[in-house]
Coordinates of C-alpha atoms in Angstrom, one line a residue:
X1 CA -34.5 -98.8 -39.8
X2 CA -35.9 -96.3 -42.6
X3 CA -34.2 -93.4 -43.3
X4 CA -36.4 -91.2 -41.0
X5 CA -35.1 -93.2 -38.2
X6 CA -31.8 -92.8 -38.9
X7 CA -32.0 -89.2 -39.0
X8 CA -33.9 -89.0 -35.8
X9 CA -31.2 -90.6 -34.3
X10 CA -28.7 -88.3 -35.8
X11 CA -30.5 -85.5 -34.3
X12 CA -30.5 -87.1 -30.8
X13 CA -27.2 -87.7 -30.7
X14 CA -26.4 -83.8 -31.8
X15 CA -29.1 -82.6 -29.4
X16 CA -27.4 -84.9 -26.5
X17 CA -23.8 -83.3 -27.3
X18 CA -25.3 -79.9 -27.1
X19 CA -27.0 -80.3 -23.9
X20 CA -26.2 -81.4 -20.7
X21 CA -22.4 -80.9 -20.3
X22 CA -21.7 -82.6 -23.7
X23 CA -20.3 -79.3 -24.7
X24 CA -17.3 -80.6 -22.9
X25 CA -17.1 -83.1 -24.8
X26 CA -17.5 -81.9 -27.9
X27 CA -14.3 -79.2 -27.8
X28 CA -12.4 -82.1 -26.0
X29 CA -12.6 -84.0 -29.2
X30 CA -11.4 -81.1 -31.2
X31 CA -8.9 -80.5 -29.1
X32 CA -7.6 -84.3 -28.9
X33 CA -8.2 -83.5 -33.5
X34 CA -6.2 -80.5 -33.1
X35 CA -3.2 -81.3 -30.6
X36 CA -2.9 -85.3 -31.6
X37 CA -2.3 -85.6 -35.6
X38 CA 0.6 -82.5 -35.1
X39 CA 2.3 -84.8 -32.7
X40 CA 2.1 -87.4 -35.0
X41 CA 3.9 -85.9 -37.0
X42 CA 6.2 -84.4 -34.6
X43 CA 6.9 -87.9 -33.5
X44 CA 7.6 -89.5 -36.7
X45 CA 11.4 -89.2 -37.2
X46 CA 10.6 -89.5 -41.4
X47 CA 8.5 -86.3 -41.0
X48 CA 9.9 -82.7 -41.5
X49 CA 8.1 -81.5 -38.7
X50 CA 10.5 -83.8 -36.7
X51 CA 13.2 -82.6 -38.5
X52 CA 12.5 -79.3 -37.9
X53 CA 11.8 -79.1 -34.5
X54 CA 13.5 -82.0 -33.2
X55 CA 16.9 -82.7 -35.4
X56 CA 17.2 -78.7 -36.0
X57 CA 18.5 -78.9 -39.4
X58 CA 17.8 -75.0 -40.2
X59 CA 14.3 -75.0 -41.0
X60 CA 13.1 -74.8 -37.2
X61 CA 11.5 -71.6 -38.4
X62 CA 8.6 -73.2 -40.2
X63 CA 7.7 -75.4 -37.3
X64 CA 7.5 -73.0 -35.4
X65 CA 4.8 -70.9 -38.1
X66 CA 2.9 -74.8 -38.2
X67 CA 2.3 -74.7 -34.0
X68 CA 1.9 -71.1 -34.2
X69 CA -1.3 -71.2 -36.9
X70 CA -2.6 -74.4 -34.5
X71 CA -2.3 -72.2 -31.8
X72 CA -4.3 -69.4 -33.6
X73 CA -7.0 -72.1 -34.8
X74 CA -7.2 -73.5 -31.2
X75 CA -7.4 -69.5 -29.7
X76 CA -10.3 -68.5 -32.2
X77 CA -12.3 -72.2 -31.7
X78 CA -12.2 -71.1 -28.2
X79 CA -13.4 -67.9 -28.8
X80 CA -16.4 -68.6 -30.6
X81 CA -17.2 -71.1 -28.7
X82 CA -17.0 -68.8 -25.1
X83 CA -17.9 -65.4 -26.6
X84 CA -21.6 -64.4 -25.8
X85 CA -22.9 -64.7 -29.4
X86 CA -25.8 -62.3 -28.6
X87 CA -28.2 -63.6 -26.7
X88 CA -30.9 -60.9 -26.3
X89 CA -31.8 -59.6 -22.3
X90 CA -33.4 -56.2 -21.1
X91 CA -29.9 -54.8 -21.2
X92 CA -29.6 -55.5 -25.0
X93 CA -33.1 -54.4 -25.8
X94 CA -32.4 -50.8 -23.8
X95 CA -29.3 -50.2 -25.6
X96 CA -30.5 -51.2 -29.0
X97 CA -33.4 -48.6 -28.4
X98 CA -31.0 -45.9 -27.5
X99 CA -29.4 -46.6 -30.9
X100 CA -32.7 -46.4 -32.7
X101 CA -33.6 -43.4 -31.0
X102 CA -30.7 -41.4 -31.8
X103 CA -31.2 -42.7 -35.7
X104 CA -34.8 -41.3 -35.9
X105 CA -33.7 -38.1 -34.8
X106 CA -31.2 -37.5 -37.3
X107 CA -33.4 -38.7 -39.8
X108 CA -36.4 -36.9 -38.8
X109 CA -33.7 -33.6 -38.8
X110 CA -33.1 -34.6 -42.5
X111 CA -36.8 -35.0 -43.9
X112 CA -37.7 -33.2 -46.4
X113 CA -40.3 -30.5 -45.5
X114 CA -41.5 -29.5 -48.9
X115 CA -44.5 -30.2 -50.3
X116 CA -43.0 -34.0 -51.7
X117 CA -44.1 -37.3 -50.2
X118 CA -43.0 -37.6 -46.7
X119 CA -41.1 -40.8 -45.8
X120 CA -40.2 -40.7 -42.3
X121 CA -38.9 -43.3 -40.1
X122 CA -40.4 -43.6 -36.5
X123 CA -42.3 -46.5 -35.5
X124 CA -43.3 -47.1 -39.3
X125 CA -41.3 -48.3 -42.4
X126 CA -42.7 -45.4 -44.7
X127 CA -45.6 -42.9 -45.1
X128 CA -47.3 -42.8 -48.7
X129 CA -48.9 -39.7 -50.5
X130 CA -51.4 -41.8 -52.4
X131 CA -53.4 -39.8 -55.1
X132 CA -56.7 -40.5 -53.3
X133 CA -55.5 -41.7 -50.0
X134 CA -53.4 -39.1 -48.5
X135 CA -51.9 -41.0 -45.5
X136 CA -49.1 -38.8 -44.4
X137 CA -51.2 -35.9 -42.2
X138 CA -50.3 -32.3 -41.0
X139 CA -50.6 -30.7 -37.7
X140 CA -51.1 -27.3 -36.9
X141 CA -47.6 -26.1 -37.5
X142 CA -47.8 -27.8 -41.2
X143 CA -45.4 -29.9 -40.3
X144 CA -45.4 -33.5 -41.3
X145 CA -47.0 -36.0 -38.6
X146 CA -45.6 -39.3 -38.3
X147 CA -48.0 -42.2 -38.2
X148 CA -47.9 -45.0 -35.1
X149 CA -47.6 -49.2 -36.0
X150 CA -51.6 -49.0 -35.5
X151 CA -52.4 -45.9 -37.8
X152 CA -50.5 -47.7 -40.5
X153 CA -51.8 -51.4 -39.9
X154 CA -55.4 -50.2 -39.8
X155 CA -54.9 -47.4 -42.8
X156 CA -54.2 -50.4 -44.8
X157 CA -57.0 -52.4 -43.7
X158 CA -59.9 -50.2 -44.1
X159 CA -58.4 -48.2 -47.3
X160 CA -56.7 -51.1 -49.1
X161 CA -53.9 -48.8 -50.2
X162 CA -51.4 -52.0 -50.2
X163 CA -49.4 -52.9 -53.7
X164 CA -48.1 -56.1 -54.3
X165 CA -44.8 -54.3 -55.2
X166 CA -44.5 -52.8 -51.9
X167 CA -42.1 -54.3 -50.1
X168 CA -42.6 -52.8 -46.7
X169 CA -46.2 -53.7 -47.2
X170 CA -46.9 -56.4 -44.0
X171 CA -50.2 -58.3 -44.5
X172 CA -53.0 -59.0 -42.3
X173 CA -51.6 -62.3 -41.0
X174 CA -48.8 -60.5 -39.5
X175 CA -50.8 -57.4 -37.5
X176 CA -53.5 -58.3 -34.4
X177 CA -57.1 -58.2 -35.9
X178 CA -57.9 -56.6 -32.1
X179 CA -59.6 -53.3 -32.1
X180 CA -56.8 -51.6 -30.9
X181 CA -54.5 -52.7 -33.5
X182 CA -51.6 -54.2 -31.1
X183 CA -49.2 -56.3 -32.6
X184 CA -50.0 -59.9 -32.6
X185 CA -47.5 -62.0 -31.2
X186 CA -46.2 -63.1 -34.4
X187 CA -45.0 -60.2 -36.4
X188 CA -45.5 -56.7 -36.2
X189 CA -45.6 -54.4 -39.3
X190 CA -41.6 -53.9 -39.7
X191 CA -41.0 -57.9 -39.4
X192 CA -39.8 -58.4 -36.0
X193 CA -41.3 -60.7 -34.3
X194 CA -42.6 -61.4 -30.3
X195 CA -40.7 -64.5 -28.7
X196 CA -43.5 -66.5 -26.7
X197 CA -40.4 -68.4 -24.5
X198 CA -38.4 -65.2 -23.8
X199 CA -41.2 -62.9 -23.4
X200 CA -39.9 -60.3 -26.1
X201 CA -40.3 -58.1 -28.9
X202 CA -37.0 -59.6 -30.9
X203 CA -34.7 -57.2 -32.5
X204 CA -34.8 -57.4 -36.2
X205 CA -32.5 -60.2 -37.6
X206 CA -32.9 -62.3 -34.5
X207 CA -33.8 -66.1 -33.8
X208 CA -35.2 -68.2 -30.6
X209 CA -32.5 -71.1 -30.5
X210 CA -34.3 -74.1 -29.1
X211 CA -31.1 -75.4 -28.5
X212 CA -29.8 -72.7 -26.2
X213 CA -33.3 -71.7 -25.1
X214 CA -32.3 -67.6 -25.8
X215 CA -33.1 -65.4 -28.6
X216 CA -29.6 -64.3 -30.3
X217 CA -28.6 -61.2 -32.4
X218 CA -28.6 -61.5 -36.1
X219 CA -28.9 -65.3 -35.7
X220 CA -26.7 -67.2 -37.8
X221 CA -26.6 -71.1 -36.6
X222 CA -26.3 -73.3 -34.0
X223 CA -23.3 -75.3 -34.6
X224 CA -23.4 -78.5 -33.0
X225 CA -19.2 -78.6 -33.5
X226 CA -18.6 -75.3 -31.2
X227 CA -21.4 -76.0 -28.8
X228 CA -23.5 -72.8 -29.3
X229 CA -25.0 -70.4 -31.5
X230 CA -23.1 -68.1 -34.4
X231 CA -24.2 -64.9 -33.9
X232 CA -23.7 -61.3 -33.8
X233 CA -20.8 -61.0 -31.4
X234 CA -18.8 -64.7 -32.2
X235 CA -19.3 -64.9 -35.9
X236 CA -15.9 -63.5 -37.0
X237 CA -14.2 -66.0 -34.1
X238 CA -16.3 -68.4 -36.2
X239 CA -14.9 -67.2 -39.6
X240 CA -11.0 -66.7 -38.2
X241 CA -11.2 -70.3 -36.7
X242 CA -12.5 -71.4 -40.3
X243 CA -9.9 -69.8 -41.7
X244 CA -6.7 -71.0 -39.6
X245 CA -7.5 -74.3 -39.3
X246 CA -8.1 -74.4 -43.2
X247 CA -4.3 -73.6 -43.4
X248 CA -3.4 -76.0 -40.8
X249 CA -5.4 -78.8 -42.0
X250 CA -3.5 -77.9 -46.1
X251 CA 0.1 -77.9 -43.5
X252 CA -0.8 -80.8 -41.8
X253 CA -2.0 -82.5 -44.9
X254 CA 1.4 -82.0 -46.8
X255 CA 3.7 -83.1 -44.3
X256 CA 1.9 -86.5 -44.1
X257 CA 2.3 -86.5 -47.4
X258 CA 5.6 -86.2 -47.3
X259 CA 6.5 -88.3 -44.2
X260 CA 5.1 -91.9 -45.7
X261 CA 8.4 -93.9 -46.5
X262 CA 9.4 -95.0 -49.5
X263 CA 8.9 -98.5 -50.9
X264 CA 11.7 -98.0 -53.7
X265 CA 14.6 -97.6 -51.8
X266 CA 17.7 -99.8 -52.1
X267 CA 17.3 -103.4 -49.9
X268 CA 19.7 -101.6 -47.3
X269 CA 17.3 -98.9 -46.8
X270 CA 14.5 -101.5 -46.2
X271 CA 16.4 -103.8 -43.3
X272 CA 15.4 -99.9 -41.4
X273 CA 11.9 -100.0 -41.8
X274 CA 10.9 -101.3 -38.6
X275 CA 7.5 -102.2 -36.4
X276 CA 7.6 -98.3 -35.5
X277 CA 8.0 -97.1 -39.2
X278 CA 4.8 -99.3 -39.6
X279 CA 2.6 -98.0 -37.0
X280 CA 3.3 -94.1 -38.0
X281 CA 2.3 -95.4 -41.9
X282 CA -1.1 -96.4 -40.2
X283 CA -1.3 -93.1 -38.3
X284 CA -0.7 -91.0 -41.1
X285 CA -3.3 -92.8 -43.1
X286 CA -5.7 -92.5 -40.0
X287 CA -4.5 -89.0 -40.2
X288 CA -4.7 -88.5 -44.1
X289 CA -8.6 -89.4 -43.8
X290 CA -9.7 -87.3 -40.8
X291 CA -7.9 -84.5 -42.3
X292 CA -9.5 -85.1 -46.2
X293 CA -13.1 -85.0 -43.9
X294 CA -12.3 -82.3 -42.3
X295 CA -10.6 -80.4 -44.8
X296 CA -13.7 -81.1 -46.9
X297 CA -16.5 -79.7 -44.5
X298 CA -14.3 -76.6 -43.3
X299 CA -13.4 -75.4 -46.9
X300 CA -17.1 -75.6 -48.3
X301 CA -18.0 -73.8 -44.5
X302 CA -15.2 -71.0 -45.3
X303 CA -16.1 -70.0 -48.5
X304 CA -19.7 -69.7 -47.6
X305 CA -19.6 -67.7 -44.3
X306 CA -16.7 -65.6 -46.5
X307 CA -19.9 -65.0 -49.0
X308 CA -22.2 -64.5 -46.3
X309 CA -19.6 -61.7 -44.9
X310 CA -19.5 -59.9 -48.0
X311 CA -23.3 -59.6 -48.4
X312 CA -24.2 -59.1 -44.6
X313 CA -26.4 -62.2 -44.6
X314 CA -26.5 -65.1 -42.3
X315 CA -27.5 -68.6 -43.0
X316 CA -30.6 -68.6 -41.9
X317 CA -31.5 -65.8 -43.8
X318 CA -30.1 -67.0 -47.3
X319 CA -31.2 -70.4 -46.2
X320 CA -35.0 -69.7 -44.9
X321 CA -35.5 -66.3 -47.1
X322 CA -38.8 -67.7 -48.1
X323 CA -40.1 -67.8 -44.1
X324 CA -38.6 -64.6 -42.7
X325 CA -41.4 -62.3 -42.2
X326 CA -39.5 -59.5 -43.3
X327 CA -37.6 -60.9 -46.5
X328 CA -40.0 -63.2 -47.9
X329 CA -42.1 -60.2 -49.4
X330 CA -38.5 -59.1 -51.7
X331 CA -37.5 -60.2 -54.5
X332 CA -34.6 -63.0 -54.2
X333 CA -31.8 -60.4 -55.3
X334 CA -32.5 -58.0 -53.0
X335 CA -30.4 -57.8 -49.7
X336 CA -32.1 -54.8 -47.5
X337 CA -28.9 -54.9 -45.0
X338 CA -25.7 -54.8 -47.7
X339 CA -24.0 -51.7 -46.9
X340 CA -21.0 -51.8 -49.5
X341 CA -18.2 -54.2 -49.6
X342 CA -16.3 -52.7 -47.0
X343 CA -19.0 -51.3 -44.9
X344 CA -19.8 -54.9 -44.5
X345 CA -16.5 -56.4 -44.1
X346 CA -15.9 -53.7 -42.1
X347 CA -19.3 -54.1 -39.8
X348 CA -18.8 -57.9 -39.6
X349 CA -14.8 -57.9 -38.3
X350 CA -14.6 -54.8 -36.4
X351 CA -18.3 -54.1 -34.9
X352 CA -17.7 -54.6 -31.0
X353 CA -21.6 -53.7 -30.0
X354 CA -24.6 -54.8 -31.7
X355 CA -25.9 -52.9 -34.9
X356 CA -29.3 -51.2 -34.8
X357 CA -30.7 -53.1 -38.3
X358 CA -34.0 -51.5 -38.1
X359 CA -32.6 -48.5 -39.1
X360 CA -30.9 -49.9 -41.7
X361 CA -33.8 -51.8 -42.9
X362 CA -36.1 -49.3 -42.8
X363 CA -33.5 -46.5 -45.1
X364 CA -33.0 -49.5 -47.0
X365 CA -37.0 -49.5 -48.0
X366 CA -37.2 -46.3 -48.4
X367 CA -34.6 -45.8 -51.1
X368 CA -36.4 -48.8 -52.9
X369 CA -39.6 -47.0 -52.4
X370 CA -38.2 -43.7 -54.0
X371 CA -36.8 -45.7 -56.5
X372 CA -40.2 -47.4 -57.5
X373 CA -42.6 -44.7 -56.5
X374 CA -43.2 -41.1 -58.1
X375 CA -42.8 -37.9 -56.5
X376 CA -46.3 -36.5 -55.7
X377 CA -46.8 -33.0 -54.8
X378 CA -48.5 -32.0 -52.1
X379 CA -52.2 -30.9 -52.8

């Protein structure tokens, strides 16, 4: 069988313990993991976790702090794996749209009403004053009009007022070539797209899992390990679990160590190894190679969902930049939704409803339009 067949069957077998009740199965495996190498230890009399907990020689405190960071790994596995991690429904979509509405009236409160270049944020990224295009029009009141999804879309069509440094710039591919210039079912011209199986304009940063069969909140992954999606509302269960059982794995990994018995001792010493010394040795290596695995795929996952946290990206994003609709036009360095350090530390630990990221997508364009682009006064 050729490589391609192998990994067809990998994917069957992951597809099978995601569907179909083999969820259960999955987090009974982890649990067995989690609950059956600690009692391992706990059962081997040469182990300090026996002597700890068992024997009492002092040190009962630090078994104690072992079965209490398990028991924090276990509670946060749980959690991610239970927590809604955002799949999108009407109820969602209303309250996300009460959100952006409330952020287009303050910023429309805070435009600038001179005679500069008006970038306002409705149903638009931004509004150019071009020198020979003037796209941003007045109404009676000379005050600024803001332009609809189709003004924009067929502006740029019929003017060709699009540069290739514009970032917000969404080409023809992406907008309905229909005369009344609806958004195809694709993309529309801020990068969200329309989910054909849910029947729904997605929020911007969100997926269609084929594996759950929803569209989730600023999609992440679908881990095959937890049974469900990482997203919005589970990834920092998803980041605490990686970080417990990363401790408990270097615990666990260290009192094996240390529990193996020792081939140097005096010949009295050896009449005592008996049939039972033996068959822990053969558990602790058992136990010393699920926990090098283990310990091998949680650290690299750690580190990079602890990067991913600083920068308020997900995988998917860092991982399929060059097919998101709305980051494939930027340049690699730029991240439209970092906030600051701590806003997004902040934003990805202690959010407990889901962020509008339009908004910040679309303030995020405009500041790197400013940037780029010349003030123009009005004529």
């Amino acid at each position: 069988m050729g490589s391609g067949g192998c990994a067809y069957l990998i994917k069957k077998a992951c597809h099978c313990l995601t569907c179909g009740g083999g969820e259960y199965v999955v987090r009974f495996i982890h649990t067995a993991f989690s609950i059956g190498i600690p009692s391992t230890l706990l059962a081997n009399k040469r182990s300090d976790l026996h002597s700890w907990l068992i024997l009492y020689d002092g040190s009962y405190v630090f078994g104690f702090l072992y079965f209490g960071l398990l028991l924090a790994s276990l509670i946060f596995y749980y959690c991610a794996c239970l927590t809604d991690p955002g799949y999108v429904d009407q109820k969602t979509l209303a309250s996300l749209a009460n959100d952006e509405d409330d952020e287009e009236l303050f910023v429309q409160r805070s435009t600038n009403k001179q005679g500069y270049t008006s970038l306002q944020m409705s149903d638009t990224s931004v509004s150019f004053n071009h020198d020979s295009h003037d796209i941003s029009s007045k109404d009676e009141n000379n005050s600024p009009a803001v332009l609809d999804t189709g003004d924009i879309a067929q502006t740029h069509r019929n003017q060709g007022a699009h540069s290739s440094r514009d970032p917000t710039y969404t080409s023809n591919d992406s907008v309905s070539n229909s005369a009344d210039n609806k958004p195809s079912q694709e993309a529309d011209v801020d990068g969200t797209r329309f989910c054909r199986v849910c029947n729904i304009q997605q929020p911007l940063r969100s997926r269609h899992c084929p594996d759950c069969k929803k569209c989730v909140l600023k999609f992440d992954h679908h881990c095959p390990w937890l049974s469900t999606c990482v997203g919005e509302n589970n990834h920092k269960y998803f980041w605490l679990f990686l970080l417990f059982i990363n401790v408990v794995i270097a615990f666990s990994m260290w009192l094996a160590v240390r529990s193996f018995p020792s081939f140097t001792t005096k010949d009295k010493e050896k009449d005592d190894f008996s049939g039972t010394d033996i068959a822990f040795t053969l558990l602790n290596i058992l136990s010393m190679l699920i926990l090098v695995v283990g310990g091998l795929s949680t650290i690299s996952l750690f580190g990079f969902h602890s990067y991913l946290m600083f920068t308020n990206q997900t995988t998917w994003e860092s991982v399929s930049r060059s097919r998101i609709s709305y980051l494939k036009r930027l340049r690699d360095d730029d991240n439209p939704f970092h906030l600051g350090y701590c806003a997004n530390i902040y934003s990805f630990c202690c959010r407990c409803t889901p962020k509008q990221w339009k908004s910040v997508y679309r303030r995020s364009m405009s500041a790197s339009t400013l940037q780029s682009q010349p003030l123009v006064s009005a004529a």
